Structure formats: structure tokens, C-alpha cells
PDB file of C-alpha atoms and ligand atoms in Angstrom:
ATOM      1  CA  MET L   1       9.949 -64.063 -10.155  1.00 71.00           C
ATOM      2  CA  GLU L   2       6.777 -65.769  -9.456  1.00 93.00           C
ATOM      3  CA  ILE L   3       6.802 -66.508  -5.806  1.00 96.00           C
ATOM      4  CA  LEU L   4       8.301 -62.808  -4.685  1.00 96.00           C
ATOM      5  CA  GLU L   5       5.108 -61.487  -6.669  1.00 96.00           C
ATOM      6  CA  GLU L   6       3.052 -63.790  -5.095  1.00 97.00           C
ATOM      7  CA  ALA L   7       4.372 -62.386  -1.428  1.00 98.00           C
ATOM      8  CA  LYS L   8       4.008 -58.831  -2.448  1.00 97.00           C
ATOM      9  CA  ARG L   9       0.047 -59.884  -3.086  1.00 97.00           C
ATOM     10  CA  ARG L  10      -0.346 -61.109   0.328  1.00 97.00           C
ATOM     11  CA  LEU L  11       1.217 -58.393   1.737  1.00 97.00           C
ATOM     12  CA  LYS L  12      -0.883 -56.012  -0.282  1.00 96.00           C
ATOM     13  CA  ALA L  13      -3.892 -57.577   1.542  1.00 97.00           C
ATOM     14  CA  SER L  14      -2.613 -58.384   4.774  1.00 97.00           C
ATOM     15  CA  LYS L  15      -4.240 -56.601   7.518  1.00 97.00           C
ATOM     16  CA  TYR L  16      -1.551 -57.309   9.876  1.00 98.00           C
ATOM     17  CA  THR L  17       1.913 -58.240   9.156  1.00 98.00           C
ATOM     18  CA  VAL L  18       4.338 -58.829  11.532  1.00 98.00           C
ATOM     19  CA  VAL L  19       8.270 -59.457  10.550  1.00 98.00           C
ATOM     20  CA  PHE L  20      10.292 -61.692  12.838  1.00 99.00           C
ATOM     21  CA  THR L  21      14.202 -61.689  12.342  1.00 98.00           C
ATOM     22  CA  GLY L  22      17.405 -63.372  12.999  1.00 98.00           C
ATOM     23  CA  ALA L  23      21.003 -62.399  12.603  1.00 98.00           C
ATOM     24  CA  GLY L  24      20.843 -63.143   8.783  1.00 98.00           C
ATOM     25  CA  ILE L  25      19.031 -59.592   8.589  1.00 98.00           C
ATOM     26  CA  SER L  26      22.524 -58.048  10.100  1.00 98.00           C
ATOM     27  CA  ALA L  27      24.695 -60.218   7.979  1.00 97.00           C
ATOM     28  CA  GLU L  28      24.882 -57.551   5.565  1.00 98.00           C
ATOM     29  CA  SER L  29      25.925 -54.803   8.125  1.00 98.00           C
ATOM     30  CA  GLY L  30      29.113 -57.244   8.796  1.00 95.00           C
ATOM     31  CA  ILE L  31      27.522 -58.587  11.306  1.00 96.00           C
ATOM     32  CA  PRO L  32      28.301 -62.253  11.321  1.00 95.00           C
ATOM     33  CA  THR L  33      25.544 -64.987  11.814  1.00 96.00           C
ATOM     34  CA  PHE L  34      25.823 -67.340  15.021  1.00 95.00           C
ATOM     35  CA  ARG L  35      25.450 -70.920  13.141  1.00 95.00           C
ATOM     36  CA  GLY L  36      27.197 -72.278  10.039  1.00 87.00           C
ATOM     37  CA  LYS L  37      30.636 -71.399   8.341  1.00 90.00           C
ATOM     38  CA  GLY L  38      32.534 -67.688   9.649  1.00 91.00           C
ATOM     39  CA  GLY L  39      29.757 -67.989  12.487  1.00 94.00           C
ATOM     40  CA  ILE L  40      30.474 -66.172  16.060  1.00 94.00           C
ATOM     41  CA  TRP L  41      29.802 -69.988  17.761  1.00 95.00           C
ATOM     42  CA  GLU L  42      32.453 -71.482  15.434  1.00 94.00           C
ATOM     43  CA  LYS L  43      34.833 -68.762  16.563  1.00 94.00           C
ATOM     44  CA  TYR L  44      33.552 -68.532  20.411  1.00 96.00           C
ATOM     45  CA  PRO L  45      31.907 -72.118  21.121  1.00 96.00           C
ATOM     46  CA  PRO L  46      28.317 -71.621  23.056  1.00 95.00           C
ATOM     47  CA  PRO L  47      29.586 -74.137  25.963  1.00 96.00           C
ATOM     48  CA  PHE L  48      31.911 -71.200  27.093  1.00 96.00           C
ATOM     49  CA  PHE L  49      30.897 -67.903  25.498  1.00 96.00           C
ATOM     50  CA  GLY L  50      27.346 -68.366  24.887  1.00 96.00           C
ATOM     51  CA  ASN L  51      26.390 -69.162  29.167  1.00 96.00           C
ATOM     52  CA  PRO L  52      26.971 -68.035  32.330  1.00 95.00           C
ATOM     53  CA  ILE L  53      28.252 -70.538  33.723  1.00 96.00           C
ATOM     54  CA  GLY L  54      30.690 -71.250  30.683  1.00 97.00           C
ATOM     55  CA  ILE L  55      31.979 -67.493  30.480  1.00 95.00           C
ATOM     56  CA  ILE L  56      32.925 -67.487  34.423  1.00 94.00           C
ATOM     57  CA  LEU L  57      34.435 -71.242  33.701  1.00 96.00           C
ATOM     58  CA  SER L  58      36.494 -69.461  30.625  1.00 95.00           C
ATOM     59  CA  PHE L  59      37.254 -66.114  32.569  1.00 93.00           C
ATOM     60  CA  LEU L  60      38.993 -68.221  35.386  1.00 93.00           C
ATOM     61  CA  PHE L  61      40.753 -70.705  32.793  1.00 94.00           C
ATOM     62  CA  THR L  62      41.199 -68.494  29.755  1.00 94.00           C
ATOM     63  CA  PRO L  63      40.698 -65.043  30.845  1.00 94.00           C
ATOM     64  CA  ARG L  64      42.459 -63.736  27.624  1.00 94.00           C
ATOM     65  CA  ARG L  65      39.879 -65.556  25.280  1.00 95.00           C
ATOM     66  CA  VAL L  66      37.471 -63.587  26.690  1.00 94.00           C
ATOM     67  CA  ARG L  67      38.494 -60.351  26.095  1.00 95.00           C
ATOM     68  CA  ASP L  68      39.055 -61.804  22.518  1.00 95.00           C
ATOM     69  CA  PHE L  69      35.160 -61.948  23.167  1.00 96.00           C
ATOM     70  CA  ILE L  70      34.387 -58.856  24.552  1.00 94.00           C
ATOM     71  CA  VAL L  71      36.147 -56.761  22.198  1.00 95.00           C
ATOM     72  CA  ASP L  72      35.201 -58.837  19.196  1.00 95.00           C
ATOM     73  CA  ALA L  73      31.300 -58.418  19.927  1.00 94.00           C
ATOM     74  CA  GLY L  74      31.461 -55.123  20.889  1.00 93.00           C
ATOM     75  CA  GLU L  75      33.225 -53.730  17.740  1.00 94.00           C
ATOM     76  CA  MET L  76      31.072 -55.776  16.081  1.00 93.00           C
ATOM     77  CA  PHE L  77      28.529 -53.666  17.387  1.00 92.00           C
ATOM     78  CA  LEU L  78      29.824 -50.331  17.612  1.00 92.00           C
ATOM     79  CA  ASN L  79      30.554 -50.590  13.606  1.00 92.00           C
ATOM     80  CA  ALA L  80      27.309 -51.855  12.357  1.00 96.00           C
ATOM     81  CA  GLU L  81      24.688 -49.527  10.346  1.00 98.00           C
ATOM     82  CA  PRO L  82      21.338 -50.745   9.190  1.00 98.00           C
ATOM     83  CA  ASN L  83      21.184 -51.994   5.890  1.00 98.00           C
ATOM     84  CA  ARG L  84      18.316 -51.998   2.927  1.00 98.00           C
ATOM     85  CA  GLY L  85      16.511 -54.797   4.518  1.00 98.00           C
ATOM     86  CA  HIS L  86      16.172 -53.004   8.016  1.00 98.00           C
ATOM     87  CA  ILE L  87      15.573 -50.162   6.342  1.00 98.00           C
ATOM     88  CA  ALA L  88      12.632 -51.527   3.896  1.00 98.00           C
ATOM     89  CA  ILE L  89      11.272 -53.021   7.156  1.00 98.00           C
ATOM     90  CA  ALA L  90      10.930 -49.715   8.384  1.00 98.00           C
ATOM     91  CA  GLU L  91       9.522 -48.716   5.097  1.00 98.00           C
ATOM     92  CA  MET L  92       6.866 -51.214   5.433  1.00 98.00           C
ATOM     93  CA  GLU L  93       6.211 -49.564   8.765  1.00 98.00           C
ATOM     94  CA  ARG L  94       5.740 -46.640   7.876  1.00 97.00           C
ATOM     95  CA  LYS L  95       3.477 -47.282   4.970  1.00 96.00           C
ATOM     96  CA  GLY L  96       1.367 -49.250   7.370  1.00 96.00           C
ATOM     97  CA  ILE L  97       2.200 -52.463   5.941  1.00 96.00           C
ATOM     98  CA  VAL L  98       4.287 -54.122   8.884  1.00 98.00           C
ATOM     99  CA  LYS L  99       2.644 -53.453  12.220  1.00 98.00           C
ATOM    100  CA  SER L 100       5.776 -55.040  14.299  1.00 98.00           C
ATOM    101  CA  VAL L 101       9.337 -56.505  14.503  1.00 98.00           C
ATOM    102  CA  ILE L 102       9.645 -59.186  16.803  1.00 99.00           C
ATOM    103  CA  THR L 103      13.403 -59.470  16.716  1.00 98.00           C
ATOM    104  CA  GLN L 104      16.162 -61.971  18.386  1.00 98.00           C
ATOM    105  CA  ASN L 105      18.971 -59.557  17.219  1.00 98.00           C
ATOM    106  CA  ILE L 106      20.804 -57.277  20.620  1.00 97.00           C
ATOM    107  CA  ASP L 107      22.564 -54.946  18.220  1.00 97.00           C
ATOM    108  CA  SER L 108      19.382 -52.441  17.681  1.00 97.00           C
ATOM    109  CA  LEU L 109      19.826 -51.843  14.038  1.00 98.00           C
ATOM    110  CA  HIS L 110      16.035 -52.196  13.285  1.00 98.00           C
ATOM    111  CA  GLU L 111      15.693 -49.127  15.739  1.00 98.00           C
ATOM    112  CA  LYS L 112      18.162 -47.425  14.313  1.00 98.00           C
ATOM    113  CA  ALA L 113      16.621 -48.088  10.753  1.00 98.00           C
ATOM    114  CA  GLY L 114      13.288 -46.417  11.546  1.00 98.00           C
ATOM    115  CA  SER L 115      11.425 -49.150  13.085  1.00 98.00           C
ATOM    116  CA  ARG L 116       9.254 -48.135  15.535  1.00 98.00           C
ATOM    117  CA  ASN L 117       7.552 -51.347  17.177  1.00 98.00           C
ATOM    118  CA  VAL L 118      10.564 -53.790  17.627  1.00 98.00           C
ATOM    119  CA  VAL L 119       9.972 -56.752  20.213  1.00 98.00           C
ATOM    120  CA  LYS L 120      13.130 -57.591  21.604  1.00 98.00           C
ATOM    121  CA  LEU L 121      13.784 -61.458  23.058  1.00 98.00           C
ATOM    122  CA  HIS L 122      17.289 -61.673  23.397  1.00 98.00           C
ATOM    123  CA  GLY L 123      17.986 -58.057  24.524  1.00 97.00           C
ATOM    124  CA  ASN L 124      19.646 -55.348  24.052  1.00 97.00           C
ATOM    125  CA  ALA L 125      23.516 -54.999  23.389  1.00 95.00           C
ATOM    126  CA  GLY L 126      23.726 -51.230  23.985  1.00 94.00           C
ATOM    127  CA  LYS L 127      22.311 -51.573  27.659  1.00 96.00           C
ATOM    128  CA  TRP L 128      23.090 -52.600  31.472  1.00 96.00           C
ATOM    129  CA  ARG L 129      20.766 -54.167  33.401  1.00 97.00           C
ATOM    130  CA  CYS L 130      21.204 -54.163  37.205  1.00 97.00           C
ATOM    131  CA  MET L 131      20.986 -57.736  38.416  1.00 95.00           C
ATOM    132  CA  ARG L 132      19.562 -57.009  41.422  1.00 96.00           C
ATOM    133  CA  CYS L 133      16.334 -54.999  40.514  1.00 96.00           C
ATOM    134  CA  GLY L 134      16.581 -55.131  36.785  1.00 95.00           C
ATOM    135  CA  LYS L 135      16.658 -51.154  36.479  1.00 97.00           C
ATOM    136  CA  LYS L 136      18.097 -50.460  32.656  1.00 96.00           C
ATOM    137  CA  LYS L 137      20.703 -48.017  31.792  1.00 96.00           C
ATOM    138  CA  GLU L 138      21.532 -47.154  27.842  1.00 94.00           C
ATOM    139  CA  SER L 139      25.109 -47.098  27.092  1.00 91.00           C
ATOM    140  CA  SER L 140      26.474 -44.266  24.908  1.00 91.00           C
ATOM    141  CA  LYS L 141      28.688 -45.389  21.921  1.00 90.00           C
ATOM    142  CA  GLU L 142      31.927 -43.514  23.656  1.00 92.00           C
ATOM    143  CA  GLU L 143      31.200 -45.563  26.590  1.00 91.00           C
ATOM    144  CA  MET L 144      30.871 -48.662  24.547  1.00 91.00           C
ATOM    145  CA  ARG L 145      33.905 -47.436  22.907  1.00 93.00           C
ATOM    146  CA  ALA L 146      35.864 -46.769  26.424  1.00 91.00           C
ATOM    147  CA  VAL L 147      35.073 -50.015  27.579  1.00 90.00           C
ATOM    148  CA  ILE L 148      36.271 -51.810  24.276  1.00 93.00           C
ATOM    149  CA  GLU L 149      39.870 -49.633  24.699  1.00 93.00           C
ATOM    150  CA  GLU L 150      40.266 -50.689  28.590  1.00 91.00           C
ATOM    151  CA  ILE L 151      39.424 -54.241  27.979  1.00 92.00           C
ATOM    152  CA  ARG L 152      41.711 -54.557  25.225  1.00 93.00           C
ATOM    153  CA  THR L 153      44.596 -54.344  27.087  1.00 90.00           C
ATOM    154  CA  VAL L 154      44.215 -56.811  29.519  1.00 90.00           C
ATOM    155  CA  SER L 155      46.440 -59.535  29.704  1.00 85.00           C
ATOM    156  CA  GLY L 156      44.875 -62.087  33.092  1.00 88.00           C
ATOM    157  CA  ARG L 157      42.670 -62.406  35.204  1.00 90.00           C
ATOM    158  CA  VAL L 158      43.513 -59.979  38.121  1.00 90.00           C
ATOM    159  CA  SER L 159      43.830 -56.372  35.229  1.00 89.00           C
ATOM    160  CA  PHE L 160      40.922 -57.859  34.327  1.00 90.00           C
ATOM    161  CA  ILE L 161      39.011 -57.939  37.546  1.00 90.00           C
ATOM    162  CA  GLN L 162      40.320 -54.001  38.211  1.00 90.00           C
ATOM    163  CA  ARG L 163      39.011 -52.847  34.898  1.00 90.00           C
ATOM    164  CA  LEU L 164      35.638 -54.601  35.172  1.00 89.00           C
ATOM    165  CA  ARG L 165      35.692 -53.042  38.222  1.00 89.00           C
ATOM    166  CA  ARG L 166      35.816 -49.430  36.710  1.00 89.00           C
ATOM    167  CA  ILE L 167      34.341 -49.681  33.745  1.00 90.00           C
ATOM    168  CA  ILE L 168      30.762 -51.662  34.999  1.00 92.00           C
ATOM    169  CA  PRO L 169      28.715 -48.413  35.877  1.00 91.00           C
ATOM    170  CA  SER L 170      26.784 -49.264  39.396  1.00 90.00           C
ATOM    171  CA  CYS L 171      23.177 -49.170  39.780  1.00 95.00           C
ATOM    172  CA  GLU L 172      21.587 -47.058  42.493  1.00 95.00           C
ATOM    173  CA  CYS L 173      20.710 -49.446  44.668  1.00 97.00           C
ATOM    174  CA  GLY L 174      24.150 -51.107  44.711  1.00 94.00           C
ATOM    175  CA  GLY L 175      23.519 -54.022  42.545  1.00 95.00           C
ATOM    176  CA  ILE L 176      25.632 -55.034  39.783  1.00 93.00           C
ATOM    177  CA  MET L 177      25.410 -54.096  36.255  1.00 96.00           C
ATOM    178  CA  ARG L 178      25.870 -56.749  32.955  1.00 95.00           C
ATOM    179  CA  PRO L 179      24.898 -56.351  29.618  1.00 95.00           C
ATOM    180  CA  ASP L 180      21.248 -56.308  29.063  1.00 97.00           C
ATOM    181  CA  VAL L 181      21.071 -60.018  27.058  1.00 97.00           C
ATOM    182  CA  VAL L 182      19.652 -62.782  26.974  1.00 98.00           C
ATOM    183  CA  LEU L 183      22.468 -65.357  27.181  1.00 97.00           C
ATOM    184  CA  PHE L 184      21.894 -69.739  26.587  1.00 96.00           C
ATOM    185  CA  MET L 185      20.162 -71.248  30.236  1.00 94.00           C
ATOM    186  CA  GLU L 186      19.096 -67.491  30.905  1.00 96.00           C
ATOM    187  CA  SER L 187      14.860 -66.654  30.496  1.00 96.00           C
ATOM    188  CA  LEU L 188      13.489 -63.952  27.959  1.00 97.00           C
ATOM    189  CA  PRO L 189      12.193 -60.697  29.755  1.00 96.00           C
ATOM    190  CA  MET L 190       9.095 -62.012  30.412  1.00 97.00           C
ATOM    191  CA  ARG L 191       7.230 -58.613  28.926  1.00 97.00           C
ATOM    192  CA  GLU L 192       8.715 -58.868  25.384  1.00 98.00           C
ATOM    193  CA  TRP L 193       7.824 -62.593  25.575  1.00 98.00           C
ATOM    194  CA  GLU L 194       4.229 -61.616  26.148  1.00 98.00           C
ATOM    195  CA  ARG L 195       4.410 -58.922  23.655  1.00 98.00           C
ATOM    196  CA  ALA L 196       5.567 -61.655  21.105  1.00 98.00           C
ATOM    197  CA  VAL L 197       3.046 -64.156  21.501  1.00 98.00           C
ATOM    198  CA  SER L 198       0.772 -61.322  21.602  1.00 98.00           C
ATOM    199  CA  GLU L 199       1.777 -60.016  18.327  1.00 98.00           C
ATOM    200  CA  ALA L 200       2.188 -63.909  16.828  1.00 98.00           C
ATOM    201  CA  HIS L 201      -1.921 -64.244  17.564  1.00 98.00           C
ATOM    202  CA  LEU L 202      -2.779 -60.585  16.077  1.00 98.00           C
ATOM    203  CA  CYS L 203      -1.118 -61.176  12.868  1.00 98.00           C
ATOM    204  CA  ASP L 204      -2.680 -62.388   9.446  1.00 98.00           C
ATOM    205  CA  THR L 205       0.985 -62.573   7.765  1.00 98.00           C
ATOM    206  CA  MET L 206       4.362 -63.636   8.868  1.00 98.00           C
ATOM    207  CA  LEU L 207       7.724 -62.325   7.489  1.00 98.00           C
ATOM    208  CA  ILE L 208      10.325 -64.283   8.356  1.00 98.00           C
ATOM    209  CA  VAL L 209      13.552 -62.803   7.770  1.00 98.00           C
ATOM    210  CA  GLY L 210      17.247 -64.628   7.978  1.00 98.00           C
ATOM    211  CA  THR L 211      16.525 -66.784  11.515  1.00 98.00           C
ATOM    212  CA  SER L 212      18.100 -70.870  11.812  1.00 98.00           C
ATOM    213  CA  GLY L 213      14.812 -70.641  13.916  1.00 98.00           C
ATOM    214  CA  VAL L 214      16.562 -73.333  16.324  1.00 97.00           C
ATOM    215  CA  VAL L 215      16.458 -71.060  19.080  1.00 97.00           C
ATOM    216  CA  TYR L 216      13.496 -71.984  21.451  1.00 97.00           C
ATOM    217  CA  PRO L 217      11.408 -70.424  22.904  1.00 97.00           C
ATOM    218  CA  ALA L 218      12.001 -67.696  20.171  1.00 98.00           C
ATOM    219  CA  GLY L 219      11.563 -70.042  17.449  1.00 98.00           C
ATOM    220  CA  ARG L 220       7.976 -70.825  18.800  1.00 98.00           C
ATOM    221  CA  ILE L 221       6.983 -67.457  17.626  1.00 98.00           C
ATOM    222  CA  PRO L 222       6.223 -68.664  13.985  1.00 98.00           C
ATOM    223  CA  PHE L 223       4.414 -71.500  14.875  1.00 98.00           C
ATOM    224  CA  ILE L 224       2.351 -69.707  17.475  1.00 98.00           C
ATOM    225  CA  ALA L 225       1.443 -67.572  14.058  1.00 98.00           C
ATOM    226  CA  LYS L 226       0.713 -70.167  12.125  1.00 98.00           C
ATOM    227  CA  ASN L 227      -1.759 -72.253  14.595  1.00 98.00           C
ATOM    228  CA  ASN L 228      -3.384 -69.079  14.286  1.00 96.00           C
ATOM    229  CA  ARG L 229      -3.764 -69.111  10.549  1.00 96.00           C
ATOM    230  CA  ALA L 230      -1.176 -66.857   9.363  1.00 98.00           C
ATOM    231  CA  PHE L 231       0.141 -67.323   6.286  1.00 98.00           C
ATOM    232  CA  LEU L 232       4.694 -67.278   6.509  1.00 98.00           C
ATOM    233  CA  ILE L 233       6.729 -65.894   3.621  1.00 98.00           C
ATOM    234  CA  GLU L 234      10.355 -66.685   4.699  1.00 98.00           C
ATOM    235  CA  VAL L 235      13.745 -64.968   3.292  1.00 98.00           C
ATOM    236  CA  ASN L 236      16.601 -66.429   3.487  1.00 98.00           C
ATOM    237  CA  PRO L 237      19.677 -67.640   1.229  1.00 98.00           C
ATOM    238  CA  GLU L 238      19.545 -71.276   2.405  1.00 97.00           C
ATOM    239  CA  PRO L 239      16.492 -73.351   3.600  1.00 98.00           C
ATOM    240  CA  SER L 240      15.495 -73.028   7.383  1.00 98.00           C
ATOM    241  CA  SER L 241      14.173 -75.962  10.340  1.00 98.00           C
ATOM    242  CA  LEU L 242      11.266 -73.371   9.629  1.00 98.00           C
ATOM    243  CA  THR L 243      11.225 -73.495   5.689  1.00 98.00           C
ATOM    244  CA  SER L 244       8.942 -76.313   5.548  1.00 98.00           C
ATOM    245  CA  PHE L 245       5.997 -75.046   7.849  1.00 98.00           C
ATOM    246  CA  THR L 246       6.100 -71.576   5.431  1.00 98.00           C
ATOM    247  CA  GLU L 247       3.648 -70.759   2.571  1.00 98.00           C
ATOM    248  CA  LEU L 248       6.475 -69.238   0.902  1.00 98.00           C
ATOM    249  CA  PHE L 249      10.154 -69.694   0.624  1.00 98.00           C
ATOM    250  CA  ILE L 250      12.326 -67.033  -0.965  1.00 98.00           C
ATOM    251  CA  LYS L 251      15.472 -67.978  -0.907  1.00 98.00           C
ATOM    252  CA  GLY L 252      18.238 -64.912  -1.858  1.00 98.00           C
ATOM    253  CA  ARG L 253      19.910 -61.887   0.422  1.00 98.00           C
ATOM    254  CA  ALA L 254      17.570 -59.695   2.938  1.00 98.00           C
ATOM    255  CA  GLY L 255      19.042 -56.463   1.616  1.00 98.00           C
ATOM    256  CA  GLU L 256      18.204 -57.774  -1.824  1.00 98.00           C
ATOM    257  CA  ILE L 257      14.746 -59.443  -1.683  1.00 98.00           C
ATOM    258  CA  LEU L 258      13.047 -57.155   0.905  1.00 98.00           C
ATOM    259  CA  PRO L 259      13.497 -53.842  -1.043  1.00 98.00           C
ATOM    260  CA  GLU L 260      11.879 -55.327  -3.326  1.00 96.00           C
ATOM    261  CA  LEU L 261       8.600 -56.988  -0.874  1.00 97.00           C
ATOM    262  CA  GLY L 262       8.647 -53.585  -0.085  1.00 94.00           C
ATOM    263  CA  ARG L 263       8.096 -51.834  -3.986  1.00 92.00           C
ATOM    264  CA  MET L 264       4.115 -51.472  -3.669  1.00 81.00           C
TER     265      MET L 264
HETATM  266  P1  LIG C   1      21.762 -68.243  13.187  1.00 85.06           P
HETATM  267  O1  LIG C   1      22.784 -68.285  12.650  1.00 85.06           O
HETATM  268  O2  LIG C   1      21.416 -69.593  13.977  1.00 85.06           O
HETATM  269  O3  LIG C   1      20.473 -68.429  11.533  1.00 85.06           O
HETATM  270  C1  LIG C   1      21.461 -66.896  10.813  1.00 85.06           C
HETATM  271  C2  LIG C   1      20.436 -67.200   9.530  1.00 85.06           C
HETATM  272  O4  LIG C   1      20.367 -66.089   8.525  1.00 85.06           O
HETATM  273  C3  LIG C   1      20.229 -68.198   8.619  1.00 85.06           C
HETATM  274  O5  LIG C   1      19.666 -69.374   8.249  1.00 85.06           O
HETATM  275  C4  LIG C   1      21.391 -68.037   7.669  1.00 85.06           C
HETATM  276  O6  LIG C   1      20.916 -69.196   6.118  1.00 85.06           O
HETATM  277  C5  LIG C   1      20.130 -66.719   7.356  1.00 85.06           C
HETATM  278  N1  LIG C   1      20.940 -65.375   6.675  1.00 85.06           N
HETATM  279  C6  LIG C   1      22.571 -65.592   6.411  1.00 85.06           C
HETATM  280  N2  LIG C   1      22.843 -64.692   5.544  1.00 85.06           N
HETATM  281  C7  LIG C   1      21.805 -64.116   5.152  1.00 85.06           C
HETATM  282  C8  LIG C   1      20.716 -62.467   4.552  1.00 85.06           C
HETATM  283  N3  LIG C   1      22.147 -62.061   3.713  1.00 85.06           N
HETATM  284  N4  LIG C   1      19.643 -62.537   3.990  1.00 85.06           N
HETATM  285  C9  LIG C   1      18.750 -63.524   5.088  1.00 85.06           C
HETATM  286  N5  LIG C   1      19.441 -64.254   5.732  1.00 85.06           N
HETATM  287  C10 LIG C   1      20.564 -64.493   6.518  1.00 85.06           C
HETATM  288  O7  LIG C   1      20.944 -66.663  13.838  1.00 85.06           O
HETATM  289  P2  LIG C   1      19.897 -66.609  15.043  1.00 85.06           P
HETATM  290  O8  LIG C   1      18.640 -67.682  13.712  1.00 85.06           O
HETATM  291  O9  LIG C   1      19.558 -65.543  14.921  1.00 85.06           O
HETATM  292  O10 LIG C   1      20.527 -66.557  21.409  1.00 85.06           O
HETATM  293  O11 LIG C   1      20.046 -67.446  16.025  1.00 85.06           O
HETATM  294  C11 LIG C   1      19.034 -67.686  16.645  1.00 85.06           C
HETATM  295  C12 LIG C   1      19.840 -67.420  18.357  1.00 85.06           C
HETATM  296  O12 LIG C   1      20.826 -68.519  18.095  1.00 85.06           O
HETATM  297  C13 LIG C   1      20.714 -65.804  18.441  1.00 85.06           C
HETATM  298  O13 LIG C   1      19.280 -65.043  18.587  1.00 85.06           O
HETATM  299  C14 LIG C   1      21.209 -66.223  20.211  1.00 85.06           C
HETATM  300  C15 LIG C   1      21.496 -67.967  19.139  1.00 85.06           C
HETATM  301  O14 LIG C   1      22.462 -68.209  19.671  1.00 85.06           O
HETATM  302  C16 LIG C   1      21.056 -66.371  22.000  1.00 85.06           C
HETATM  303  O15 LIG C   1      22.718 -66.376  21.904  1.00 85.06           O
HETATM  304  C17 LIG C   1      20.364 -66.698  23.170  1.00 85.06           C
END
């Protein structure tokens, strides 16, 4: 396949390659993407589950749907393991080809696969964040499993609130903690955003994997790289909103294409 060979040549010649990923890289780990048929937003629409106000309203009017959302999402993240795509990216970092990964994903599968320099634009599903002081607390697999089991049996608002008070850790400052993830209408973590912009400026090649590119400001990252003359390579089974701006589009699944790209 000529395009694949051309991409390999580009990566080999590159001095600073940055990978930009979205939900598609984790699809082969069993985590559905957000958009499209069978996507997370099809079952749990963003107006009700993707932003803070929607979640509060859903909690008031349909608490069982919020319960199902938390249990489904929690189980998905708990059971997922890195796939050949994540592993290939980590391997490319070890070989010195890839310098960093900028991801919109909250599943931590890049880190699990061995990637070290990971910029997480949308947070981390495995952590809590204090809403008052911003301090973060890691949640072990066992703690996450316990949270899911507590929530699984709630039947209404009152029992839900009682369980939440039991399972949500409190911060030393007395503040309430929440999952460390970014919802729609919320700002990105400033430090991560600045790191992402800096990496986009530094790279001469950007490998874009498994993202529709429609969510901003994350979707700006490939354009920042392109404005700085980076060469854009995209891996996706379908064209995305970014495809027409990329130099090379490799049609295919991350788990099939990335191990091949890393073979050099
Ligand atoms: P999307 O669901 O919008 O897009 C997933 C992309 O992955 C699509 O372009 C698919 O074609 C592609 N894809 C599917 N399977 C793949 C595979 N095996 N290998 C490679 N690509 C594959 O997900 P994101 O672009 O990540 O934000 O969505 C961006 C943001 O929107 C998310 O971080 C989330 C969401 O709302 C927030 O929640 C703030």
C-alpha cells in the first residue's frame, strides 16, 4: 500500500512527531466512540448526559437513567485494556519516533500501554477532582468497582443521594469531589491545554488517530500544527472533518494500521 509506505517514510524522517487521538483509538478495546451508530451519545444524548446542567436535570427527572449511564461508563472503563494501536504508539515513543501523545480520551489506555508523555485534554475517568481547591485523588480499580456496585442498585433520588454521600471522597479542604473529566460547557484544564498547544507548535509531523475532530477547542490542535507547517497523517476507517486538511489519509482501523506504521 503506497500511502502506508509514504507515511512510514515521513515518520522515519520526522524529528518531532506528535500523536493526536480520539475515541476511535479505544474502539478496538471495547469502548464505543461517541458519535455515529452505536455511539455513546446515541444511547445517552449530550443535552442530558454530556453537560453539568443536563446531568443535574436528568438526575432530578430520570435518576435511573443517570444510574445506568454511570454504571455503563464505569464498567466500560474498568474492563478495557490497551489494544494494538495504543501499544504501537507506546512502542514508537520508546523508539524515539513519537515525542508525545495528545488525547481527548479519559480512559488512560495510552498510559497503560506504556506511553509516558501524554497530554490529557478532557481529564481522567480514574480520578476525582475537588470542586473547591482542584486537588486530585486517584481512584483504584477496586474503589471504582465499589462505586459501581453501590450505584447499581439505587432506585430513586433519595437512595442515590445517600449512596453518593457514602462513595464520593471528601477533600482535605472540605470541598466536594467530582470525577476529573471535562463535560461540554466546561473549560479544558489550562496546563494540559498549554502543553498541547506547545507540542502542536513543536511537531513537524502529526499523526491523527480516531477522532471526528468536531469538538473544540481540542479540534484546533491539528490546525495549530498545520499552521506551523507540520505534515498531517490521519488514520481512520472513515473520512473525518479533518481529512481534507491532512496530507495523507490512511483508511483503516488503528489496531491494524499503527503496528504496521511502527514497523521500521
Ligand atoms: P467521535 O466519536 O466523535 O469520533 C470517533 C472517530 O473514531 C470517528 O471518526 C470514527 O470513524 C473513528 N474510528 C472508529 N473506529 C476506529 C478504529 N478502530 N480506529 C481508528 N478510528 C476509528 O470521538 P472523538 O473525536 O474522540 O468530549 O470525540 C471528541 C470528543 O467528543 C470526546 O473527547 C468527547 C466527545 O463529546 C467530551 O466529552 C468533552
